[in-house]
Short mmCIF file of C-alpha atoms in Angstrom, two decimals:
data_model
loop_
_atom_site.label_atom_id
_atom_site.label_comp_id
_atom_site.label_asym_id
_atom_site.label_seq_id
_atom_site.Cartn_x
_atom_site.Cartn_y
_atom_site.Cartn_z
CA MET A 1 -65.19 98.53 120.38
CA SER A 2 -64.77 95.03 119.79
CA ASP A 3 -66.64 92.87 116.89
CA PRO A 4 -69.69 91.05 118.07
CA SER A 5 -68.48 87.84 116.86
CA VAL A 6 -65.06 88.21 118.73
CA ARG A 7 -66.84 89.54 121.70
CA TYR A 8 -68.88 86.45 122.08
CA GLN A 9 -65.90 84.39 122.30
CA GLN A 10 -64.98 86.14 125.38
CA ALA A 11 -65.46 84.43 128.58
CA ARG A 12 -69.17 84.31 130.32
CA PRO A 13 -70.00 85.32 133.63
CA ALA A 14 -70.46 82.92 136.51
CA VAL A 15 -73.61 81.40 137.17
CA PRO A 16 -74.97 82.51 140.79
CA VAL A 17 -74.57 80.20 143.34
CA LEU A 18 -78.11 78.63 145.00
CA HIS A 19 -77.74 78.85 148.66
CA GLU A 20 -74.72 77.90 149.95
CA GLN A 21 -73.81 74.86 147.40
CA ARG A 22 -70.30 74.73 145.82
CA LEU A 23 -70.76 76.08 142.13
CA ASP A 24 -68.47 73.68 140.96
CA GLU A 25 -70.43 70.64 141.90
CA VAL A 26 -73.43 71.48 141.06
CA LEU A 27 -73.89 74.49 138.27
CA GLY A 28 -70.64 75.16 136.20
CA ALA A 29 -70.43 77.53 133.60
CA ALA A 30 -72.71 77.60 130.46
CA PRO A 31 -71.98 75.33 127.55
CA GLU A 32 -70.69 76.48 124.47
CA ARG A 33 -73.11 77.21 121.54
CA GLY A 34 -74.83 73.56 120.03
CA GLN A 35 -74.21 71.87 123.55
CA GLY A 36 -76.76 73.79 125.16
CA ARG A 37 -79.30 70.62 124.74
CA TYR A 38 -80.52 68.90 127.64
CA ARG A 39 -81.82 65.59 127.19
CA PRO A 40 -83.97 64.26 129.99
CA ARG A 41 -83.64 60.33 130.73
CA ARG A 42 -85.33 57.89 128.58
CA VAL A 43 -87.92 56.08 129.21
CA GLY A 44 -87.96 52.37 127.66
CA MET A 45 -86.66 51.63 124.47
CA VAL A 46 -89.37 52.00 122.21
CA TRP A 47 -89.97 55.62 123.16
CA ARG A 48 -86.86 56.91 122.02
CA SER A 49 -87.84 57.77 118.86
CA LYS A 50 -89.99 61.51 119.02
CA VAL A 51 -91.33 60.35 115.79
CA PHE A 52 -92.79 57.38 116.95
CA ARG A 53 -94.68 58.91 120.23
CA ALA A 54 -95.75 61.47 118.49
CA GLY A 55 -97.42 59.81 115.63
CA THR A 56 -98.68 57.03 118.25
CA VAL A 57 -100.55 59.69 120.12
CA ILE A 58 -101.85 61.16 116.89
CA VAL A 59 -103.04 58.35 115.40
CA ALA A 60 -104.82 57.52 118.55
CA LEU A 61 -106.29 60.62 119.03
CA VAL A 62 -107.65 60.53 115.33
CA LEU A 63 -109.18 57.70 115.95
CA CYS A 64 -110.91 58.38 118.77
CA GLY A 65 -111.81 61.27 117.05
CA LEU A 66 -113.58 59.57 114.18
CA VAL A 67 -115.02 57.00 116.42
CA ILE A 68 -116.75 59.74 118.63
CA LEU A 69 -117.69 61.97 115.46
CA ALA A 70 -120.00 58.97 114.41
CA LEU A 71 -121.56 58.26 117.93
CA VAL A 72 -122.54 61.88 118.08
CA ARG A 73 -123.66 61.84 114.40
CA GLU A 74 -125.53 59.14 114.70
CA GLN A 75 -127.24 59.69 118.03
CA THR A 76 -127.98 63.47 116.44
CA GLY A 77 -128.53 63.48 112.83
CA PRO A 78 -126.69 65.02 110.18
CA GLU A 79 -128.93 68.25 110.56
CA GLY A 80 -128.35 68.35 114.12
CA PHE A 81 -124.77 67.65 114.03
CA LEU A 82 -124.65 70.60 111.81
CA VAL A 83 -126.62 72.72 114.23
CA GLY A 84 -124.74 71.49 117.19
CA LEU A 85 -121.48 71.55 115.93
CA GLY A 86 -122.05 75.69 114.59
CA LEU A 87 -123.36 76.81 118.11
CA ALA A 88 -121.01 74.68 120.18
CA VAL A 89 -117.85 76.16 118.71
CA LEU A 90 -118.92 79.97 119.56
CA PRO A 91 -117.29 79.63 123.29
CA VAL A 92 -114.41 77.77 122.37
CA PRO A 93 -112.38 80.56 120.90
CA LEU A 94 -113.36 83.02 123.98
CA LEU A 95 -112.25 80.22 126.54
CA MET A 96 -108.93 79.24 124.84
CA ALA A 97 -107.97 83.08 124.64
CA ALA A 98 -108.49 83.22 128.15
CA PHE A 99 -106.18 80.49 129.12
CA ARG A 100 -103.65 81.61 126.55
CA TRP A 101 -103.86 85.04 128.48
CA LEU A 102 -103.24 83.37 131.77
CA ASP A 103 -100.42 81.97 130.32
CA ARG A 104 -98.54 84.89 128.61
CA VAL A 105 -95.68 85.12 131.31
CA GLU A 106 -94.56 81.54 130.75
CA PRO A 107 -96.60 80.42 127.68
CA GLY A 108 -96.41 76.72 127.36
CA PRO A 109 -95.78 74.72 123.91
CA TRP A 110 -98.64 74.65 121.65
CA ARG A 111 -98.29 71.27 121.32
CA ASN A 112 -99.13 70.42 124.88
CA LEU A 113 -102.23 72.83 124.74
CA LEU A 114 -103.62 71.18 121.68
CA PHE A 115 -102.92 67.92 122.71
CA SER A 116 -105.10 68.41 126.01
CA PHE A 117 -107.82 70.23 123.79
CA ALA A 118 -107.78 66.70 121.18
CA TRP A 119 -107.94 64.45 124.72
CA GLY A 120 -111.06 66.08 126.02
CA ALA A 121 -112.47 66.46 122.54
CA CYS A 122 -111.84 63.16 121.47
CA ALA A 123 -110.59 60.42 124.02
CA ALA A 124 -112.18 61.84 127.51
CA ALA A 125 -115.53 62.19 125.34
CA LEU A 126 -115.64 58.76 124.04
CA VAL A 127 -114.99 57.46 127.00
CA ALA A 128 -117.43 59.27 128.54
CA ILE A 129 -120.21 58.46 125.99
CA ILE A 130 -119.16 54.94 126.14
CA ALA A 131 -119.12 54.47 130.00
CA ASN A 132 -122.04 56.56 131.09
CA SER A 133 -124.18 54.74 128.44
CA PHE A 134 -122.99 51.14 129.74
CA ALA A 135 -123.12 52.27 133.41
CA THR A 136 -126.84 53.70 133.16
CA ARG A 137 -127.95 50.63 131.28
CA TRP A 138 -126.49 47.92 133.96
CA ILE A 139 -128.14 50.12 136.65
CA ALA A 140 -131.70 50.14 134.88
CA THR A 141 -131.62 46.38 134.22
CA ALA A 142 -130.09 45.91 137.84
CA THR A 143 -132.54 48.18 139.38
CA ALA A 144 -135.36 47.83 136.79
CA ASP A 145 -136.00 51.17 137.24
CA PRO A 146 -134.62 53.28 134.26
CA ALA A 147 -135.54 57.03 135.97
CA SER A 148 -133.52 56.66 139.08
CA ALA A 149 -130.87 55.01 136.95
CA ASP A 150 -130.84 58.12 134.58
CA THR A 151 -130.32 60.50 137.72
CA LEU A 152 -127.70 57.86 139.52
CA GLY A 153 -125.78 57.94 136.08
CA ALA A 154 -125.94 61.92 136.11
CA THR A 155 -125.10 62.51 139.52
CA VAL A 156 -122.38 60.06 140.51
CA ILE A 157 -121.45 57.84 137.52
CA ALA A 158 -120.87 60.52 135.03
CA PRO A 159 -118.77 62.81 137.28
CA ILE A 160 -116.68 60.33 138.37
CA VAL A 161 -115.89 59.29 134.54
CA GLU A 162 -116.19 62.32 133.09
CA GLU A 163 -113.58 63.79 135.54
CA SER A 164 -111.28 60.66 135.75
CA ALA A 165 -110.70 60.92 131.96
CA LYS A 166 -110.21 64.55 131.62
CA ALA A 167 -107.45 64.34 134.84
CA ALA A 168 -105.72 61.71 132.63
CA ALA A 169 -104.70 64.41 130.10
CA VAL A 170 -103.37 66.84 133.20
CA LEU A 171 -101.62 63.81 134.27
CA LEU A 172 -99.82 62.91 130.86
CA ILE A 173 -98.08 65.99 130.86
CA PHE A 174 -97.46 66.47 134.21
CA LEU A 175 -95.55 62.94 133.81
CA PHE A 176 -94.17 63.31 130.39
CA ARG A 177 -93.80 66.86 129.74
CA ARG A 178 -92.68 67.61 133.32
CA ARG A 179 -90.54 70.68 132.34
CA GLU A 180 -92.92 72.45 130.63
CA PHE A 181 -95.66 71.80 133.90
CA SER A 182 -93.74 73.71 136.39
CA GLY A 183 -96.49 75.41 138.79
CA VAL A 184 -100.16 76.59 139.45
CA VAL A 185 -100.56 78.19 135.94
CA ASP A 186 -99.48 75.43 133.99
CA GLY A 187 -102.20 73.05 135.71
CA ILE A 188 -104.82 75.45 135.13
CA VAL A 189 -104.12 76.11 131.42
CA VAL A 190 -103.95 72.32 130.50
CA ALA A 191 -106.66 71.56 132.70
CA GLY A 192 -108.98 74.49 130.97
CA PHE A 193 -107.90 73.52 127.42
CA THR A 194 -109.01 69.88 127.84
CA ALA A 195 -112.13 70.70 129.64
CA THR A 196 -112.58 72.96 126.99
CA GLY A 197 -112.24 70.08 124.78
CA PHE A 198 -114.54 67.87 126.29
CA ALA A 199 -117.41 70.75 126.47
CA PHE A 200 -117.12 71.35 122.67
CA THR A 201 -117.74 67.61 121.95
CA GLU A 202 -120.38 67.28 124.64
CA ASN A 203 -121.97 70.82 123.45
CA ILE A 204 -122.51 69.59 120.01
CA LEU A 205 -124.23 66.17 121.41
CA TYR A 206 -126.73 68.17 123.61
CA LEU A 207 -127.58 71.03 120.94
CA GLY A 208 -127.64 68.68 118.18
CA ASN A 209 -130.28 66.57 120.06
CA ALA A 210 -132.09 69.44 121.33
CA PHE A 211 -132.40 70.36 117.44
CA GLY A 212 -133.97 67.27 116.69
CA GLU A 213 -136.24 67.23 119.52
CA ASP A 214 -137.59 70.69 117.79
CA GLN A 215 -137.40 69.40 114.61
CA LEU A 216 -140.00 66.50 115.59
CA LEU A 217 -142.50 68.87 117.85
CA GLY A 218 -142.10 71.71 115.40
CA SER A 219 -140.92 74.31 117.84
CA SER A 220 -138.71 77.32 116.99
CA GLY A 221 -137.30 80.67 117.94
CA PHE A 222 -137.02 81.38 121.83
CA ALA A 223 -139.38 78.66 123.08
CA SER A 224 -137.85 76.03 121.47
CA VAL A 225 -135.53 73.57 123.23
CA THR A 226 -132.47 74.50 121.34
CA ALA A 227 -132.62 77.94 122.41
CA GLY A 228 -133.24 76.89 126.07
CA THR A 229 -130.07 74.38 125.72
CA PHE A 230 -128.31 77.05 124.39
CA PHE A 231 -129.15 79.61 126.94
CA VAL A 232 -128.35 77.13 130.01
CA ARG A 233 -124.95 75.47 128.31
CA ILE A 234 -123.37 78.48 126.15
CA VAL A 235 -124.43 81.65 127.65
CA MET A 236 -124.82 81.06 131.49
CA SER A 237 -122.23 78.03 132.16
CA PRO A 238 -119.45 77.80 129.49
CA PHE A 239 -117.39 77.59 132.50
CA ALA A 240 -118.79 74.94 133.98
CA HIS A 241 -116.59 72.00 132.49
CA PRO A 242 -113.48 74.15 132.71
CA LEU A 243 -113.98 74.93 136.03
CA PHE A 244 -114.62 71.08 137.17
CA THR A 245 -111.31 70.42 135.80
CA VAL A 246 -109.14 73.21 136.46
CA LEU A 247 -109.91 71.91 139.97
CA THR A 248 -107.82 68.82 139.34
CA GLY A 249 -105.13 71.06 137.61
CA LEU A 250 -105.10 73.49 140.39
CA GLY A 251 -103.90 69.74 142.44
CA PHE A 252 -101.11 68.74 139.93
CA GLY A 253 -99.89 72.42 140.13
CA PHE A 254 -99.49 72.66 143.76
CA ALA A 255 -97.80 69.15 143.76
CA ALA A 256 -95.41 70.52 140.86
CA VAL A 257 -94.11 73.21 143.26
CA SER A 258 -93.84 70.93 146.47
CA ALA A 259 -90.96 69.44 147.58
CA ARG A 260 -89.42 66.14 146.18
CA ARG A 261 -89.32 65.13 149.61
CA HIS A 262 -93.09 65.46 150.33
CA ARG A 263 -93.85 62.46 148.41
CA VAL A 264 -97.48 62.11 150.51
CA ARG A 265 -98.35 65.76 149.59
CA ARG A 266 -97.36 65.03 145.86
CA ILE A 267 -99.66 62.41 145.52
CA ALA A 268 -102.38 63.36 147.73
CA LEU A 269 -103.01 67.33 146.21
CA PRO A 270 -103.98 65.92 142.51
CA ALA A 271 -105.90 63.42 144.23
CA LEU A 272 -107.77 66.12 146.21
CA GLY A 273 -108.37 68.36 143.47
CA LEU A 274 -109.84 65.36 141.36
CA LEU A 275 -112.23 64.40 144.14
CA LEU A 276 -113.07 68.15 144.58
CA ALA A 277 -113.50 68.37 140.63
CA MET A 278 -115.85 65.36 140.78
CA GLY A 279 -118.16 66.53 144.31
CA LEU A 280 -118.41 70.26 142.39
CA HIS A 281 -119.71 68.07 139.25
CA ALA A 282 -121.94 65.84 140.74
CA LEU A 283 -123.48 69.02 142.61
CA TRP A 284 -123.96 70.56 139.49
CA ASN A 285 -125.58 67.89 137.57
CA GLY A 286 -127.79 66.78 140.54
CA SER A 287 -128.93 70.78 140.97
CA SER A 288 -132.52 70.05 139.45
CA ALA A 289 -133.33 67.59 142.46
CA PHE A 290 -133.22 70.61 144.87
CA GLY A 291 -136.53 71.61 143.27
CA PRO A 292 -138.08 73.78 140.60
CA TYR A 293 -135.22 76.67 141.50
CA GLY A 294 -131.97 74.16 142.68
CA PHE A 295 -130.58 75.05 139.28
CA TYR A 296 -130.19 78.26 139.90
CA ALA A 297 -129.60 78.38 143.54
CA VAL A 298 -126.15 75.73 143.01
CA TYR A 299 -125.81 78.42 140.18
CA GLY A 300 -125.40 81.60 142.42
CA ILE A 301 -124.51 79.95 145.63
CA VAL A 302 -121.92 77.87 144.28
CA MET A 303 -121.15 78.22 141.01
CA VAL A 304 -120.76 81.55 140.38
CA PRO A 305 -118.69 82.13 143.64
CA ALA A 306 -116.08 78.93 142.87
CA PHE A 307 -115.47 80.52 139.41
CA GLY A 308 -114.72 83.93 141.40
CA LEU A 309 -112.44 82.34 143.83
CA VAL A 310 -110.42 80.34 140.77
CA THR A 311 -110.24 83.23 138.56
CA TRP A 312 -108.78 85.38 141.72
CA LEU A 313 -106.59 82.28 142.13
CA ALA A 314 -105.25 82.21 138.36
CA ILE A 315 -104.71 85.78 138.28
CA TRP A 316 -102.89 86.01 141.78
CA SER A 317 -100.39 83.10 140.28
CA ARG A 318 -99.86 85.01 137.04
CA GLN A 319 -98.91 87.83 139.13
CA ARG A 320 -96.59 85.41 141.61
CA GLU A 321 -94.34 84.30 138.37
CA LEU A 322 -93.78 88.05 137.88
CA ARG A 323 -92.82 88.69 141.06
CA THR A 324 -90.51 85.60 141.37
CA LEU A 325 -88.98 87.28 138.17
CA ALA A 326 -88.09 90.27 139.95
CA ALA A 327 -86.94 88.24 143.15
CA GLU A 328 -84.51 85.66 141.61
CA LEU A 329 -82.87 87.66 138.15
CA PRO A 330 -81.30 90.27 140.16
CA ALA A 331 -78.79 87.25 141.18
CA TYR A 332 -78.07 86.61 137.64
CA ALA A 333 -77.94 90.44 136.69
CA ALA A 334 -75.38 90.93 139.62
CA ALA A 335 -73.22 87.80 138.02
CA GLY A 336 -73.35 89.47 134.68
CA TRP A 337 -75.46 87.61 132.60
CA LEU A 338 -78.52 90.18 132.28
CA THR A 339 -78.31 93.88 132.58
CA PRO A 340 -79.74 95.69 136.08
CA ALA A 341 -82.64 97.13 134.39
CA GLU A 342 -83.61 93.43 132.95
CA PRO A 343 -85.31 92.36 136.18
CA SER A 344 -87.59 94.74 136.62
CA ALA A 345 -88.49 94.72 132.61
CA LEU A 346 -88.97 91.36 132.80
CA SER A 347 -91.45 91.47 135.75
CA SER A 348 -93.17 93.52 133.90
CA MET A 349 -95.94 92.55 131.40
CA ARG A 350 -96.26 96.12 129.75
CA ALA A 351 -92.60 96.11 129.73
CA ARG A 352 -91.78 92.80 128.08
CA GLY A 353 -94.32 93.72 125.16
CA MET A 354 -92.97 97.22 124.41
CA ALA A 355 -89.28 95.54 124.34
CA ARG A 356 -90.78 93.12 121.20
CA ASP A 357 -91.97 96.50 119.48
CA LEU A 358 -88.54 98.05 120.39
CA ALA A 359 -87.16 95.43 118.75
CA ARG A 360 -89.20 94.99 115.61
CA HIS A 361 -89.22 98.90 115.27
CA TRP A 362 -85.44 98.98 115.49
CA GLN A 363 -84.88 96.68 112.18
CA PRO A 364 -84.85 98.06 109.01
CA ASP A 365 -87.38 95.57 107.57
CA ARG A 366 -90.38 93.44 108.44
CA THR A 367 -88.62 90.54 108.11
CA ARG A 368 -86.00 90.98 110.13
CA GLY A 369 -88.35 92.84 112.49
CA ARG A 370 -90.36 89.69 113.18
CA ALA A 371 -87.42 87.78 113.75
CA ALA A 372 -85.93 90.22 116.54
CA ALA A 373 -89.50 90.55 118.34
CA ARG A 374 -89.28 86.64 118.10
CA ALA A 375 -85.66 86.86 119.52
CA VAL A 376 -87.18 88.90 122.37
CA ALA A 377 -90.30 86.82 123.27
CA GLU A 378 -88.11 84.04 123.32
CA TYR A 379 -85.56 85.41 125.66
CA GLU A 380 -88.28 86.48 127.86
CA SER A 381 -89.77 82.88 128.04
CA PHE A 382 -86.32 81.44 128.72
CA ALA A 383 -85.46 83.94 131.72
CA THR A 384 -89.28 83.56 133.13
CA SER A 385 -87.98 79.20 132.90
CA LEU A 386 -84.91 80.17 134.46
CA ALA A 387 -86.62 82.21 137.58
CA GLY A 388 -89.24 79.62 137.85
CA LEU A 389 -86.51 77.01 138.30
CA ARG A 390 -84.77 78.72 140.66
CA ARG A 391 -87.57 79.25 142.99
CA ARG A 392 -88.31 75.41 142.77
CA ALA A 393 -84.81 74.58 143.78
CA ARG A 394 -84.77 76.98 146.90
CA HIS A 395 -87.77 75.12 147.81
CA GLY A 396 -86.21 71.47 147.29
CA ALA A 397 -88.98 70.83 143.87
CA VAL A 398 -86.34 69.90 141.19
CA GLY A 399 -84.21 66.80 140.14
CA PRO A 400 -80.58 66.23 140.29
CA ASP A 401 -80.55 67.67 136.37
CA PHE A 402 -80.82 71.53 137.94
CA GLY A 403 -77.58 72.23 137.09
CA ALA A 404 -77.72 71.25 133.33
CA ARG A 405 -81.52 72.51 133.20
CA GLU A 406 -79.82 76.35 134.15
CA ARG A 407 -76.94 75.89 132.04
CA GLU A 408 -78.89 75.18 129.10
CA LEU A 409 -81.38 78.24 130.08
CA LEU A 410 -78.75 80.42 130.46
CA HIS A 411 -77.07 79.67 127.23
CA HIS A 412 -80.18 80.02 125.29
CA LEU A 413 -80.40 83.94 127.07
CA TRP A 414 -76.74 84.26 125.65
CA GLN A 415 -77.52 83.45 122.49
CA ARG A 416 -80.04 86.13 121.90
CA ARG A 417 -78.93 88.98 124.56
CA ASP A 418 -77.44 91.23 121.71
CA ILE A 419 -81.05 91.78 120.32
CA ALA A 420 -82.64 91.14 123.61
CA ALA A 421 -81.35 93.22 126.66
CA PRO A 422 -81.26 96.53 124.96
CA ALA A 423 -84.78 96.61 123.89
CA LEU A 424 -85.79 95.69 127.60
CA THR A 425 -83.33 98.19 129.22
CA HIS A 426 -84.68 100.81 127.28
CA ALA A 427 -88.41 99.52 127.86
CA ALA A 428 -87.58 99.47 131.49
CA ARG A 429 -86.51 102.98 130.91
CA LEU A 430 -89.62 104.23 129.30
CA THR A 431 -92.13 102.51 131.62
CA CYS A 432 -90.05 103.71 134.64
CA ARG A 433 -89.18 100.32 136.36
CA PRO A 434 -87.78 100.52 139.78
CA GLY A 435 -84.30 99.14 139.23
CA ALA A 436 -84.22 100.26 135.85
CA HIS A 437 -80.40 101.89 134.44
CA ARG A 438 -81.36 105.57 133.80
CA SER A 439 -78.99 107.31 131.51
CA PRO A 440 -79.17 110.36 129.12
CA THR A 441 -78.39 108.27 126.05
CA PRO A 442 -80.85 105.94 125.26
CA PRO A 443 -80.06 102.53 123.85
CA MET A 444 -78.70 102.28 120.30
CA PRO A 445 -80.46 100.78 117.71
CA TYR A 446 -79.45 97.32 115.73
CA GLY A 447 -76.89 97.12 113.19
CA ASN A 448 -74.50 99.77 114.51
CA GLY A 449 -71.86 96.88 115.87
CA TYR A 450 -71.61 97.91 119.10
CA GLY A 451 -74.01 95.40 120.72
CA HIS A 452 -75.59 97.10 123.67
CA GLY A 453 -74.54 100.84 122.82
CA HIS A 454 -73.89 103.40 126.05
CA GLY A 455 -75.13 102.95 129.60
CA TYR A 456 -74.95 98.93 130.19
CA GLY A 457 -72.16 99.03 133.39
CA PRO A 458 -69.97 96.36 133.06
CA ALA A 459 -69.64 94.56 129.70
CA TYR A 460 -70.86 91.19 129.65
CA GLY A 461 -68.16 88.66 129.76
CA GLN A 462 -65.82 90.44 131.55
CA PRO A 463 -64.19 89.12 134.64
CA HIS A 464 -66.52 90.40 137.96
CA THR A 465 -64.65 90.82 141.17
CA GLN A 466 -67.64 92.24 143.09
CA HIS A 467 -69.05 90.19 146.25
CA TYR A 468 -72.52 89.55 145.44
CA GLY A 469 -74.02 88.16 148.65
CA TYR A 470 -73.78 84.68 147.69
CA GLY A 471 -70.81 83.31 149.43
CA TYR A 472 -68.53 83.04 146.45
CA GLU A 473 -66.18 85.83 144.55
CA TYR A 474 -66.90 85.67 140.65
CA GLY A 475 -63.87 85.90 139.07
CA ASP A 476 -62.87 83.42 136.53
CA PRO A 477 -65.82 81.99 135.04
CA GLY A 478 -64.05 78.26 134.66
CA SER A 479 -63.62 78.38 138.68
CA VAL A 480 -65.16 79.82 141.91
CA ARG A 481 -63.77 79.96 145.40
CA PRO A 482 -65.33 81.02 148.71
CA THR A 483 -64.96 84.37 150.21
CA PRO A 484 -63.79 84.86 153.72
CA ARG A 485 -66.46 85.26 156.27
#
């Protein structure tokens, strides 16, 4: 039995080859500890400082928030603002939890989601209030017909302005956080958080104005304007704005997985998604023009089926991420980076959760247990990113930095393998996942000094001489040679 610190210094496995490319040209071995930091290409001189960029974004959003707060409070009054705020916040945790659940397979960083929510609630809402008001007043002055100006503003101007303002957040993350925007699910989640923030601010305005109207009319109870507005916006259609903007997110998500050579497709898909979002938004806003039952007809015939279709697509995309893990990770298991059971365990949300629980309970105290569970969660996230990266590489959707990104992810996996691999392998056995390595002796708890315990096949870091079907023979991790055909 070798000491873990010595065993870590042993040679690491070779990286499996993608298609028939030469390994030494594209990939190479994992970097040493402390060298696995991928740094994307810098854009401009001023933006090199992360503190400066983050500070600029935060200051801009805070200023937008203060301005929108003043505008909404001015229109609703102090009491109306507080009532609107208290009612508008109710659907926000539910919507955020739903989108975060969808993102559980490969969780995106909270900073992106908080930025999206803040952009929708502050920047997009501010743009919408100013632009909609200006356009409506201009149309009313030009046509001398305020009634038709309000209708035109709600059905034409508002969808264009609001969806464009919300789409800007998705575009910014797509451009500047490209590594964290890797597919359809990411597009749905980012768009959903942005629209949730926008709807939150808009609901404060509508509910606050409704409360002010009730104060003037002396209305109260279920017959009040506030109750009616709450039922329509919070109970019946809390998903309306998220549904519109998710169509834009789908366009960016499909563009993210498209081959880099398909430039027209990568531009056309987000534009198509934005146009669909504007069209559905315009139909929803103009539903009252279809008669007394137009709203209910659009709600039942268009909105509910569209919501069901988008929900199905979101869940299907989530399951596809799990299938990608089962399809892509066996190559790394064959090369020795993972145990044979890990790909099947990582492709099961039940097994992943069980692995975190096992890692937590195998530790002697709560502090170490939480750290172990966090290490397993990070391991699962890095493995998911690795599988998605490899899948996109097969479809030509990655850039020339593919090798560096793959090595970085493998480096992070290697650092956490002593904690995560036993838990995932044991979870695979307990859940009877196909391909799980079964042995009569369960994995031994941590702290025994032997790493993985019993039943794990070839030890990590040992030379592999088997042939794995990739056209290369894995021997010395620092070199690779084609096998004879």
